[in-house]
Short mmCIF file of C-alpha atoms in Angstrom, two decimals:
data_model
loop_
_atom_site.label_atom_id
_atom_site.label_comp_id
_atom_site.label_asym_id
_atom_site.label_seq_id
_atom_site.Cartn_x
_atom_site.Cartn_y
_atom_site.Cartn_z
CA MET A 1 109.65 91.55 85.05
CA ILE A 2 107.78 89.40 87.61
CA ILE A 3 110.78 87.12 88.17
CA ASP A 4 113.11 90.13 88.56
CA SER A 5 110.71 91.68 91.10
CA ILE A 6 110.56 88.44 93.10
CA LEU A 7 114.36 88.11 93.08
CA PHE A 8 114.62 91.77 94.14
CA LEU A 9 112.48 91.02 97.21
CA VAL A 10 114.42 87.81 97.90
CA ALA A 11 117.67 89.78 97.81
CA LEU A 12 116.24 92.39 100.19
CA SER A 13 115.16 89.62 102.58
CA LEU A 14 118.65 88.09 102.49
CA ILE A 15 120.22 91.45 103.35
CA ILE A 16 117.85 92.21 106.25
CA LEU A 17 118.00 88.69 107.71
CA GLY A 18 121.77 88.60 107.24
CA ALA A 19 122.16 91.88 109.13
CA ASN A 20 119.94 90.70 112.00
CA TYR A 21 121.72 87.36 112.44
CA LEU A 22 125.10 89.05 112.10
CA VAL A 23 124.23 91.32 115.04
CA ASP A 24 123.05 88.41 117.21
CA GLY A 25 125.95 86.11 116.39
CA ALA A 26 128.68 88.74 116.60
CA SER A 27 127.30 90.25 119.83
CA SER A 28 127.26 86.85 121.54
CA LEU A 29 130.77 86.06 120.29
CA ALA A 30 132.07 89.44 121.43
CA ARG A 31 130.56 88.96 124.89
CA LYS A 32 132.31 85.58 125.21
CA MET A 33 135.59 87.28 124.23
CA GLY A 34 135.19 89.72 127.12
CA LEU A 35 134.50 92.88 125.11
CA SER A 36 132.68 95.67 126.95
CA ASP A 37 128.97 96.28 126.53
CA PHE A 38 129.63 99.69 125.04
CA LEU A 39 132.08 98.37 122.44
CA ILE A 40 129.58 95.70 121.42
CA GLY A 41 126.79 98.23 121.04
CA LEU A 42 128.84 100.88 119.28
CA THR A 43 130.64 98.69 116.77
CA ILE A 44 128.91 95.36 116.19
CA VAL A 45 125.27 96.29 116.69
CA GLY A 46 125.68 99.77 115.20
CA MET A 47 127.46 98.52 112.10
CA GLY A 48 125.14 95.55 111.94
CA THR A 49 122.06 97.73 111.44
CA SER A 50 124.02 99.66 108.78
CA ALA A 51 125.20 96.45 107.09
CA PRO A 52 122.50 96.51 104.38
CA GLU A 53 123.50 100.05 103.33
CA LEU A 54 127.18 99.07 103.49
CA VAL A 55 126.74 96.01 101.29
CA VAL A 56 124.51 97.73 98.74
CA SER A 57 126.71 100.83 98.45
CA MET A 58 129.99 98.91 98.20
CA MET A 59 128.53 96.55 95.61
CA ALA A 60 127.22 99.54 93.67
CA ALA A 61 130.63 101.23 93.82
CA TYR A 62 132.35 98.04 92.66
CA ARG A 63 129.96 97.82 89.70
CA GLY A 64 130.46 101.51 88.87
CA SER A 65 126.93 102.64 89.84
CA ALA A 66 127.86 105.76 91.81
CA ASP A 67 124.28 107.07 91.75
CA ILE A 68 123.16 104.01 93.68
CA ALA A 69 126.07 104.12 96.16
CA LEU A 70 125.59 107.81 96.98
CA GLY A 71 121.81 107.82 96.66
CA ASN A 72 121.50 104.85 99.00
CA VAL A 73 123.48 106.60 101.75
CA LEU A 74 121.80 110.00 101.38
CA GLY A 75 118.38 108.42 100.97
CA SER A 76 118.85 106.15 104.00
CA ASN A 77 119.86 109.07 106.22
CA ILE A 78 116.90 111.18 105.07
CA PHE A 79 114.58 108.19 105.47
CA ASN A 80 116.00 107.47 108.94
CA THR A 81 115.68 111.02 110.25
CA LEU A 82 112.43 112.19 108.69
CA LEU A 83 110.31 109.06 108.42
CA ILE A 84 111.60 106.54 110.97
CA LEU A 85 112.36 109.09 113.70
CA GLY A 86 109.12 110.91 112.87
CA VAL A 87 107.01 107.76 113.16
CA THR A 88 108.80 106.72 116.37
CA ALA A 89 108.30 110.09 118.10
CA LEU A 90 104.70 110.15 116.91
CA ILE A 91 104.11 106.82 118.69
CA ARG A 92 105.92 107.99 121.81
CA PRO A 93 107.81 111.29 122.36
CA ILE A 94 111.57 110.81 122.72
CA THR A 95 113.62 112.19 125.62
CA ILE A 96 117.37 112.13 125.00
CA SER A 97 120.40 112.28 127.25
CA LYS A 98 122.77 115.24 127.56
CA LYS A 99 125.52 113.13 125.97
CA VAL A 100 123.49 112.56 122.80
CA GLN A 101 122.53 116.24 122.60
CA ARG A 102 126.06 117.52 123.18
CA GLN A 103 128.09 114.88 121.34
CA ASP A 104 126.17 112.67 118.91
CA LEU A 105 123.71 115.17 117.39
CA PRO A 106 126.47 117.73 116.61
CA MET A 107 128.58 114.88 115.20
CA ASN A 108 125.68 113.90 112.95
CA ILE A 109 125.54 117.49 111.62
CA PHE A 110 129.33 117.57 111.22
CA THR A 111 129.32 114.46 109.00
CA VAL A 112 126.83 116.10 106.63
CA LEU A 113 128.87 119.32 106.60
CA LEU A 114 131.97 117.24 105.83
CA VAL A 115 130.26 115.85 102.72
CA ILE A 116 129.28 119.38 101.66
CA ILE A 117 132.76 120.82 102.29
CA LEU A 118 134.51 118.07 100.32
CA ALA A 119 131.95 118.36 97.51
CA PHE A 120 132.45 122.13 97.17
CA PHE A 121 136.21 121.63 97.31
CA HIS A 122 136.05 119.29 94.30
CA ILE A 123 133.71 121.65 92.45
CA TYR A 124 136.16 124.50 93.07
CA LEU A 125 139.13 122.45 91.84
CA THR A 126 137.50 121.18 88.66
CA LYS A 127 135.66 124.46 87.85
CA GLY A 128 133.11 122.55 85.83
CA GLU A 129 135.73 121.01 83.54
CA ALA A 130 135.25 117.45 84.79
CA GLN A 131 132.79 115.27 86.66
CA TYR A 132 132.64 115.79 90.39
CA THR A 133 133.77 112.71 92.32
CA PHE A 134 134.69 111.55 95.80
CA GLY A 135 137.92 109.61 95.43
CA LEU A 136 140.60 107.81 97.40
CA ILE A 137 141.65 110.82 99.50
CA ASP A 138 138.04 111.56 100.41
CA GLY A 139 137.52 107.94 101.42
CA ILE A 140 140.56 108.10 103.70
CA ILE A 141 139.25 111.33 105.27
CA PHE A 142 135.81 109.81 105.94
CA LEU A 143 137.29 106.66 107.46
CA SER A 144 139.83 108.59 109.54
CA VAL A 145 137.04 110.70 111.06
CA PHE A 146 135.04 107.50 111.64
CA ILE A 147 137.88 105.79 113.51
CA THR A 148 138.53 108.95 115.56
CA TYR A 149 134.84 109.15 116.49
CA LEU A 150 134.80 105.48 117.55
CA CYS A 151 137.88 105.91 119.72
CA TYR A 152 136.61 109.12 121.32
CA SER A 153 133.18 107.61 122.02
CA TYR A 154 134.75 104.46 123.49
CA PHE A 155 137.09 106.25 125.91
CA LYS A 156 134.52 108.94 126.74
CA THR A 157 131.86 106.37 127.63
CA ASN A 158 134.28 104.18 129.58
CA ASN A 159 135.28 107.21 131.67
CA ASP A 160 131.68 108.30 132.25
CA GLU A 161 129.91 105.01 132.87
CA ASN A 162 129.89 101.39 131.80
CA GLN A 163 126.34 100.59 130.89
CA ILE A 164 125.37 96.95 131.06
CA ASP A 165 123.24 95.42 128.37
CA ASN A 166 121.54 92.28 129.59
CA ASN A 167 119.64 91.78 126.35
CA THR A 168 122.52 90.23 124.40
CA LYS A 169 121.53 86.72 123.38
CA ASN A 170 123.64 83.93 124.89
CA ILE A 171 124.41 81.72 121.89
CA LYS A 172 126.78 78.76 121.89
CA LEU A 173 130.19 79.48 120.32
CA PRO A 174 129.90 77.14 117.28
CA VAL A 175 126.42 78.52 116.53
CA SER A 176 127.68 82.11 116.81
CA ILE A 177 130.49 81.43 114.34
CA PHE A 178 128.10 79.71 111.92
CA MET A 179 125.64 82.62 112.17
CA ILE A 180 128.39 85.12 111.39
CA LEU A 181 129.67 83.18 108.36
CA ALA A 182 126.18 82.47 107.01
CA SER A 183 125.18 86.10 107.52
CA LEU A 184 128.20 87.35 105.58
CA VAL A 185 127.37 85.02 102.69
CA ALA A 186 123.75 86.21 102.71
CA LEU A 187 124.84 89.86 102.80
CA VAL A 188 127.35 89.56 99.96
CA TYR A 189 125.15 87.43 97.69
CA GLY A 190 122.01 89.38 98.59
CA GLY A 191 123.79 92.69 97.95
CA LYS A 192 124.97 91.62 94.49
CA LEU A 193 121.53 90.29 93.53
CA PHE A 194 119.89 93.41 94.98
CA ILE A 195 121.96 95.77 92.82
CA ASP A 196 121.51 93.67 89.66
CA LYS A 197 117.72 93.55 89.96
CA ALA A 198 117.43 97.18 91.09
CA ILE A 199 119.18 98.38 87.93
CA ILE A 200 117.04 96.11 85.75
CA LEU A 201 113.82 97.32 87.37
CA ALA A 202 114.90 100.97 87.20
CA ASN A 203 115.59 100.64 83.46
CA TYR A 204 112.36 98.74 82.86
CA ILE A 205 110.19 101.27 84.71
CA GLY A 206 112.08 104.19 83.19
CA ILE A 207 113.29 105.85 86.38
CA SER A 208 116.80 106.99 87.19
CA GLU A 209 119.21 104.97 89.33
CA LYS A 210 119.34 107.96 91.70
CA PHE A 211 115.57 107.88 92.26
CA MET A 212 115.65 104.10 92.71
CA ALA A 213 118.47 104.41 95.26
CA ILE A 214 116.95 107.24 97.31
CA ILE A 215 113.40 105.88 97.42
CA ILE A 216 113.31 102.09 97.09
CA LEU A 217 116.81 100.92 98.03
CA ALA A 218 117.16 103.39 100.89
CA ALA A 219 113.81 102.40 102.36
CA GLY A 220 114.58 98.71 101.93
CA THR A 221 118.04 98.82 103.51
CA SER A 222 116.69 100.90 106.42
CA MET A 223 114.30 98.13 107.50
CA PRO A 224 116.50 97.04 110.46
CA GLU A 225 116.47 100.59 111.85
CA LEU A 226 112.72 100.88 111.27
CA ALA A 227 112.00 97.62 113.08
CA ILE A 228 114.25 98.49 116.03
CA CYS A 229 112.75 101.98 116.42
CA ILE A 230 109.10 100.90 116.28
CA VAL A 231 109.70 98.08 118.77
CA SER A 232 111.59 100.50 121.07
CA ALA A 233 108.69 102.95 120.97
CA LEU A 234 106.07 100.28 121.67
CA LYS A 235 108.15 99.01 124.61
CA LYS A 236 108.32 102.56 126.03
CA LYS A 237 112.04 102.81 125.23
CA ALA A 238 111.76 105.42 122.50
CA ASP A 239 115.00 107.07 123.66
CA LEU A 240 116.85 104.03 122.30
CA ALA A 241 115.46 104.78 118.84
CA LEU A 242 117.22 108.13 118.54
CA GLY A 243 120.58 106.61 119.43
CA ASN A 244 120.06 103.92 116.82
CA ILE A 245 119.13 106.47 114.13
CA ILE A 246 121.92 108.94 114.89
CA GLY A 247 124.52 106.17 115.10
CA SER A 248 123.33 104.64 111.85
CA ASN A 249 123.44 108.03 110.07
CA ILE A 250 127.00 108.69 111.22
CA PHE A 251 128.08 105.19 110.17
CA ASN A 252 126.37 105.56 106.79
CA ILE A 253 128.33 108.65 105.80
CA LEU A 254 131.71 108.03 107.39
CA LEU A 255 132.04 104.25 107.06
CA ILE A 256 129.96 103.49 103.97
CA LEU A 257 130.86 106.48 101.80
CA GLY A 258 134.46 106.15 102.93
CA SER A 259 134.65 102.45 102.08
CA SER A 260 132.82 102.92 98.77
CA ALA A 261 135.15 105.76 97.72
CA LEU A 262 138.15 103.49 98.31
CA ILE A 263 136.71 100.95 95.88
CA GLN A 264 135.64 103.34 93.11
CA ASP A 265 135.45 107.09 92.54
CA LEU A 266 131.90 108.21 93.37
CA ASN A 267 130.43 110.68 90.89
CA PHE A 268 128.17 113.10 92.78
CA SER A 269 127.27 115.31 89.80
CA ASN A 270 123.65 114.13 89.93
CA ILE A 271 123.25 114.87 93.65
CA ASN A 272 121.72 118.34 93.67
CA ILE A 273 121.36 121.16 96.18
CA VAL A 274 117.86 120.03 97.19
CA ASP A 275 119.06 116.55 98.25
CA ILE A 276 121.90 117.96 100.34
CA SER A 277 119.74 120.74 101.78
CA VAL A 278 117.06 118.29 102.96
CA LEU A 279 119.73 116.05 104.49
CA LEU A 280 121.33 118.96 106.35
CA LEU A 281 117.99 120.49 107.37
CA SER A 282 116.73 117.19 108.79
CA THR A 283 119.82 116.74 110.99
CA VAL A 284 119.76 120.35 112.20
CA LEU A 285 116.03 120.20 112.95
CA VAL A 286 116.48 117.27 115.33
CA LEU A 287 119.04 119.22 117.35
CA VAL A 288 116.87 122.36 117.31
CA PHE A 289 113.84 120.39 118.52
CA THR A 290 115.81 118.99 121.48
CA LEU A 291 117.06 122.47 122.41
CA ILE A 292 113.60 124.04 122.23
CA SER A 293 111.79 121.23 124.06
CA LYS A 294 114.44 120.56 126.73
CA ARG A 295 116.01 117.41 125.26
CA LYS A 296 112.78 116.06 123.88
CA ILE A 297 111.34 115.29 120.43
CA SER A 298 107.60 115.84 120.79
CA ARG A 299 104.73 114.64 118.62
CA LEU A 300 104.55 118.11 117.05
CA SER A 301 108.23 117.84 116.11
CA ALA A 302 107.55 114.37 114.69
CA PHE A 303 104.70 115.74 112.59
CA ILE A 304 107.00 118.43 111.14
CA LEU A 305 109.59 115.79 110.22
CA LEU A 306 106.95 113.66 108.47
CA VAL A 307 105.57 116.64 106.53
CA LEU A 308 109.07 117.53 105.34
CA ASP A 309 109.57 113.91 104.30
CA ILE A 310 106.37 113.94 102.21
CA PHE A 311 107.32 117.24 100.51
CA TYR A 312 110.82 115.98 99.67
CA PHE A 313 109.78 112.64 98.18
CA THR A 314 106.97 114.34 96.24
CA TRP A 315 109.48 116.80 94.80
CA LEU A 316 111.87 113.96 94.02
CA TYR A 317 109.18 111.98 92.20
CA TYR A 318 108.21 114.90 89.95
CA ASN A 319 111.82 115.87 89.25
CA MET A 320 113.37 112.45 88.70
#
């Protein structure tokens, strides 16, 4: 038990460090290749902070643990919106741009609705005669929407403005390549070890894989987002935190669920109406708060998000 717990933490460290170094190395390499600042931020950095969720969910799908793959994504998005965004706005209220309010927040809601629509479609087709699963077609739909969103965001931003990011680290080419390769090894090995030990610990403690995924794995794989958001708030750049959270949430559903469904059918029979309702409510609340407060998430709004987070995880604990 002690050794498994230590290896679990080692695996989590490998995933988080791998994601961080992957972002630094890939961003520097992309800059040397002449890619735009927006493309670097949208693809490499955005996917980099979602890399832990991607690795864990794809490994879980490959090993047939659908509860972990789905629970990790849903749990990460709930954790991101309610806890991380709540803590960030509590430290410093967040003012967002019109673009985020009009494009990214509605897109975040749409991705959740897409999950619900596809889920109800499968429930209608099977009529309770089989397990409910997201399969190959669903994976293709998620990934198609993801690619469309990337292309739209890229051309839309290029037409509006080309924001320059001077914070990209200037790393020598050989070092960048080594960082990328080493990070990928750490992510793959760490992800496999993470899943193995998570299942062992869940069985030993007597909790379900779903509860393990939504609480412990989701919190662990969301560490990059948590670190970025807290640092942004402390540096009086809290508006950057919202973009990081919303982007990560969209990537989690479209890219990670899509990729996982291509590897293995994902059984969502154990994901209940409360889980989906909290996920949808959290995304809608953020948009509502920005509309009420004139594109701002206040400390009062943050407090409401944190209270909802406490109620949900308390319910989850007593109904696992």
